[in-house]
Amino acid sequence: MSFAEPEGYDAQARPRPLGVRIRPRIAGAAACVVLGLGLIGGALTGSWLIGDPGEAGAQDTFAAAGSLWHSIPVDKLFPPTVIGQGAGPGGADRTWTRIAVAPDTGCANAFDPLLRKALAPAGCQRLLRATYIDATQSYVTTVGLLFTKADAAAMRALDTEFTKEGLDRRSDLMPRPYAAKGTLAAGFGAEQRASWTVSVLTDAPVVVYAVSGWADDRTVDEPEPAQEAMQSGATTDVAQAGLGHEAQGLADRVERSLRKNVSPSTEQSS
């Protein structure tokens, strides 16, 4: 016995064939394909709308770093005592004691004209500075954190400029020290600058710098960038005294303090 094809009804309630019969397995497979495409499309759309989670996290960290100057105590950024294991010449340990903290300020009179011009593209939101002395009271070092107004792209551009053009090694672009009255750094002026380092961060809107000199206020005729003064076999007075290590070692550890206060996970990248 056979059965005729089932009928349905059109808009006028007239009988009409329902069409070719679809096998259950084929229908199920087609449904799965349609469902899969829908899920993929939805995932892609969702990813486009919310962005990459890693990228969003980096943006959050960048923004958080830019607000640290007013959100945490100064002791968190410039610890009263800084231990520099292996930071001295030949891997010797160093200890620095903070002797002065400058009031947070703008950048109008904080830098020599050429350095101010070089940093201008990033803008200046706030400048924090502190001066330290080593355990032997032989050397003084000012370390600074310039919080800029720049976004991540602008900080990368500034870093490229400083690195490619060697701006961080030019003696006419040395940072100024903070000479606090009534301290052993009271005579630490422009003529006493011996070694320095400038680091433009790309994962935070911050420029970290340090400048070092002798604590006896002696003048320096030929300052030397830290990365040159730290080279093995360097024979200049600045290099032999370890003043490159003073500047670089203290700058590195203040940068680590900065990263630690943004996120514990970022400290490893320092």
Coordinates of C-alpha atoms in Angstrom, one line a residue:
M1 CA 0.0 0.0 0.0
S2 CA 1.4 3.5 -0.8
F3 CA 0.6 6.9 0.5
A4 CA 0.3 10.1 -1.4
E5 CA 2.5 13.1 -0.6
P6 CA 1.0 15.1 2.3
E7 CA -0.7 18.3 1.5
G8 CA -0.8 21.7 3.2
Y9 CA -2.8 24.8 2.6
D10 CA -2.0 28.0 0.8
A11 CA -3.2 31.5 1.8
Q12 CA -6.7 30.8 0.3
A13 CA -7.0 27.5 2.2
R14 CA -6.5 25.5 -0.9
P15 CA -4.6 22.2 -0.7
R16 CA -1.0 22.2 -2.0
P17 CA 1.9 19.7 -1.8
L18 CA 4.4 20.3 1.0
G19 CA 7.3 19.6 -1.4
V20 CA 10.1 17.1 -1.4
R21 CA 10.5 15.1 1.8
I22 CA 13.9 15.8 3.7
R23 CA 15.6 12.9 5.3
P24 CA 16.0 13.4 9.1
R25 CA 19.8 13.0 9.0
I26 CA 20.3 15.6 6.3
A27 CA 18.0 18.0 8.0
G28 CA 19.9 17.5 11.3
A29 CA 23.3 18.1 9.6
A30 CA 22.0 21.3 7.9
A31 CA 20.8 22.6 11.3
C32 CA 24.2 22.0 12.9
V33 CA 25.9 23.8 10.1
V34 CA 23.6 26.8 10.5
L35 CA 24.0 26.7 14.3
G36 CA 27.8 26.5 14.0
L37 CA 28.0 29.5 11.6
G38 CA 25.8 31.4 13.9
L39 CA 28.0 30.7 16.9
I40 CA 31.2 31.7 15.0
G41 CA 29.6 34.8 13.7
G42 CA 28.4 35.7 17.2
A43 CA 31.9 35.1 18.6
L44 CA 33.6 37.3 16.0
T45 CA 31.0 40.0 16.5
G46 CA 31.5 39.9 20.3
S47 CA 35.3 40.0 19.9
W48 CA 35.0 43.0 17.7
L49 CA 32.7 44.8 20.1
I50 CA 34.6 44.2 23.3
G51 CA 38.2 44.2 21.9
D52 CA 41.0 41.8 22.8
P53 CA 41.2 41.1 26.5
G54 CA 45.0 41.4 26.6
E55 CA 44.9 44.8 24.8
A56 CA 42.2 46.1 27.2
G57 CA 44.3 45.0 30.2
A58 CA 47.4 46.8 28.8
Q59 CA 45.3 50.0 28.4
D60 CA 44.0 49.7 31.9
T61 CA 47.6 49.3 33.3
F62 CA 48.8 52.3 31.2
A63 CA 46.0 54.5 32.5
A64 CA 46.5 53.3 36.1
A65 CA 50.2 54.2 35.9
G66 CA 49.4 57.7 34.8
S67 CA 47.4 58.4 38.0
L68 CA 50.0 57.1 40.5
W69 CA 51.4 60.6 41.2
H70 CA 48.3 61.5 43.2
S71 CA 46.9 58.2 44.3
I72 CA 49.7 56.6 46.4
P73 CA 52.1 57.9 49.2
V74 CA 55.5 59.2 48.1
D75 CA 57.2 56.5 50.1
K76 CA 55.8 54.0 47.7
L77 CA 57.4 55.6 44.7
F78 CA 60.6 56.9 46.5
P79 CA 61.3 54.5 49.4
P80 CA 63.2 56.1 52.3
T81 CA 65.8 53.4 51.8
V82 CA 66.6 51.6 48.6
I83 CA 68.6 48.4 48.5
G84 CA 70.5 47.8 45.3
Q85 CA 71.8 44.2 45.3
G86 CA 74.5 43.9 42.7
A87 CA 73.9 47.5 41.5
G88 CA 77.4 48.8 42.1
P89 CA 80.6 48.3 40.0
G90 CA 81.6 44.7 39.8
G91 CA 78.3 43.6 41.1
A92 CA 78.7 45.2 44.5
D93 CA 75.7 45.9 46.6
R94 CA 74.5 49.5 47.1
T95 CA 72.3 51.2 49.6
W96 CA 70.8 54.6 49.1
T97 CA 69.0 56.8 51.7
R98 CA 66.5 59.5 50.7
I99 CA 67.5 62.9 52.0
A100 CA 65.0 65.1 50.2
V101 CA 61.7 65.0 48.3
A102 CA 60.7 67.9 46.0
P103 CA 57.2 69.2 46.0
D104 CA 55.3 67.7 43.1
T105 CA 55.2 70.3 40.4
G106 CA 55.0 71.0 36.7
C107 CA 57.9 71.0 34.3
A108 CA 58.3 74.8 33.5
N109 CA 61.7 75.2 35.3
A110 CA 62.6 71.6 36.0
F111 CA 64.7 70.9 32.9
D112 CA 67.3 72.6 30.8
P113 CA 65.8 74.2 27.6
L114 CA 66.9 71.5 25.2
L115 CA 65.7 68.6 27.3
R116 CA 62.4 70.4 27.9
K117 CA 62.0 70.8 24.1
A118 CA 62.8 67.1 23.5
L119 CA 60.2 66.0 26.1
A120 CA 57.5 68.5 25.0
P121 CA 55.7 66.2 22.5
A122 CA 54.6 64.0 25.5
G123 CA 53.4 66.9 27.6
C124 CA 53.9 67.3 31.3
Q125 CA 51.2 66.3 33.8
R126 CA 53.3 66.2 36.9
L127 CA 56.9 65.8 38.0
L128 CA 58.1 64.0 41.1
R129 CA 61.7 64.1 42.3
A130 CA 63.7 62.8 45.2
T131 CA 67.4 63.0 46.1
Y132 CA 69.4 60.2 47.7
I133 CA 72.8 59.7 49.1
D134 CA 74.8 56.5 49.1
A135 CA 75.9 54.6 52.3
T136 CA 79.4 56.1 52.2
Q137 CA 78.0 59.6 51.8
S138 CA 80.2 60.1 48.8
Y139 CA 77.6 60.4 46.0
V140 CA 74.3 62.1 45.6
T141 CA 71.7 61.2 43.1
T142 CA 68.4 62.8 42.0
V143 CA 65.8 60.5 40.5
G144 CA 62.7 61.8 38.8
L145 CA 59.4 60.5 37.5
L146 CA 57.8 62.7 34.8
F147 CA 54.2 61.8 34.3
T148 CA 53.2 62.8 30.8
K149 CA 49.9 63.5 29.1
A150 CA 50.8 61.2 26.2
D151 CA 49.0 58.0 25.0
A152 CA 50.8 54.7 24.3
A153 CA 51.5 55.6 20.7
A154 CA 53.1 58.9 21.6
M155 CA 55.2 57.3 24.3
R156 CA 56.5 54.7 21.8
A157 CA 57.3 57.5 19.3
L158 CA 59.2 59.4 22.0
D159 CA 61.1 56.2 23.1
T160 CA 62.1 55.6 19.5
E161 CA 63.3 59.2 19.1
F162 CA 65.4 59.0 22.3
T163 CA 66.8 55.6 21.4
K164 CA 67.5 56.1 17.6
E165 CA 68.9 59.6 17.9
G166 CA 70.8 59.0 21.1
L167 CA 69.1 61.8 23.0
D168 CA 69.5 59.9 26.2
R169 CA 73.3 60.1 25.8
R170 CA 73.7 63.8 25.0
S171 CA 75.3 65.9 27.7
D172 CA 73.2 68.9 26.6
L173 CA 70.1 66.9 27.5
M174 CA 71.0 66.0 31.1
P175 CA 68.3 66.3 33.7
R176 CA 68.7 68.8 36.4
P177 CA 69.4 67.7 40.0
Y178 CA 67.2 68.6 43.0
A179 CA 69.5 70.4 45.4
A180 CA 67.6 70.6 48.7
K181 CA 68.8 73.2 51.3
G182 CA 70.1 71.9 54.6
T183 CA 71.1 68.5 53.1
L184 CA 74.3 67.0 51.8
A185 CA 72.9 67.7 48.3
A186 CA 72.6 71.4 48.9
G187 CA 75.4 72.1 46.5
F188 CA 74.3 69.6 43.8
G189 CA 73.8 72.0 40.9
A190 CA 74.2 71.9 37.1
E191 CA 78.0 72.0 37.3
Q192 CA 78.1 69.1 39.6
R193 CA 76.3 66.7 37.3
A194 CA 78.5 63.7 36.5
S195 CA 76.4 60.9 35.1
W196 CA 72.8 60.4 34.1
T197 CA 70.2 58.2 32.5
V198 CA 66.8 58.8 30.9
S199 CA 64.3 56.1 30.2
V200 CA 61.1 56.6 28.3
L201 CA 58.6 53.9 29.3
T202 CA 56.2 52.5 26.6
D203 CA 53.8 50.7 28.9
A204 CA 53.2 53.7 31.1
P205 CA 53.0 57.5 30.5
V206 CA 56.2 58.0 32.5
V207 CA 59.8 59.1 31.9
V208 CA 62.2 57.9 34.5
Y209 CA 65.5 59.6 34.9
A210 CA 68.4 60.0 37.4
V211 CA 71.5 62.2 37.6
S212 CA 74.4 61.7 40.0
G213 CA 77.4 63.6 41.3
W214 CA 79.9 63.8 44.1
A215 CA 78.6 64.8 47.5
D216 CA 81.5 67.2 48.1
D217 CA 80.1 69.6 45.4
R218 CA 83.1 69.2 43.0
T219 CA 82.4 70.3 39.5
V220 CA 82.6 67.9 36.6
D221 CA 84.1 69.0 33.2
E222 CA 83.0 66.0 31.2
P223 CA 79.9 64.3 32.4
E224 CA 79.3 60.8 31.1
P225 CA 76.0 58.9 30.3
A226 CA 75.5 56.0 32.7
Q227 CA 75.6 53.3 30.0
E228 CA 79.0 54.5 28.9
A229 CA 80.4 55.0 32.4
M230 CA 79.3 51.4 33.3
Q231 CA 81.1 49.7 30.5
S232 CA 83.9 47.3 31.5
G233 CA 87.3 48.9 31.2
A234 CA 86.0 52.5 31.3
T235 CA 88.8 54.7 32.9
T236 CA 87.2 58.1 33.3
D237 CA 86.9 59.6 36.8
V238 CA 83.2 59.3 36.5
A239 CA 83.4 55.7 35.6
Q240 CA 86.0 54.8 38.2
A241 CA 83.9 56.4 40.9
G242 CA 80.9 54.3 39.9
L243 CA 78.7 57.3 39.3
G244 CA 77.1 55.6 36.3
H245 CA 76.1 52.8 38.5
E246 CA 74.7 55.3 41.0
A247 CA 72.4 56.8 38.4
Q248 CA 71.4 53.7 36.6
G249 CA 71.0 51.5 39.7
L250 CA 68.7 54.0 41.5
A251 CA 66.6 54.8 38.4
D252 CA 66.1 51.0 37.8
R253 CA 64.8 50.4 41.3
V254 CA 62.5 53.4 41.4
E255 CA 61.1 52.2 38.1
R256 CA 60.5 48.8 39.7
S257 CA 58.6 50.5 42.6
L258 CA 56.5 52.3 40.0
R259 CA 55.6 49.0 38.3
K260 CA 54.9 47.2 41.5
N261 CA 52.4 49.9 42.5
V262 CA 50.5 49.5 39.2
S263 CA 50.3 45.7 39.1
P264 CA 52.5 42.9 40.7
S265 CA 52.6 41.1 37.3
T266 CA 54.4 44.0 35.6
E267 CA 57.3 44.0 37.9
Q268 CA 58.9 41.1 36.1
S269 CA 59.2 43.0 32.8
S270 CA 61.5 45.6 34.4

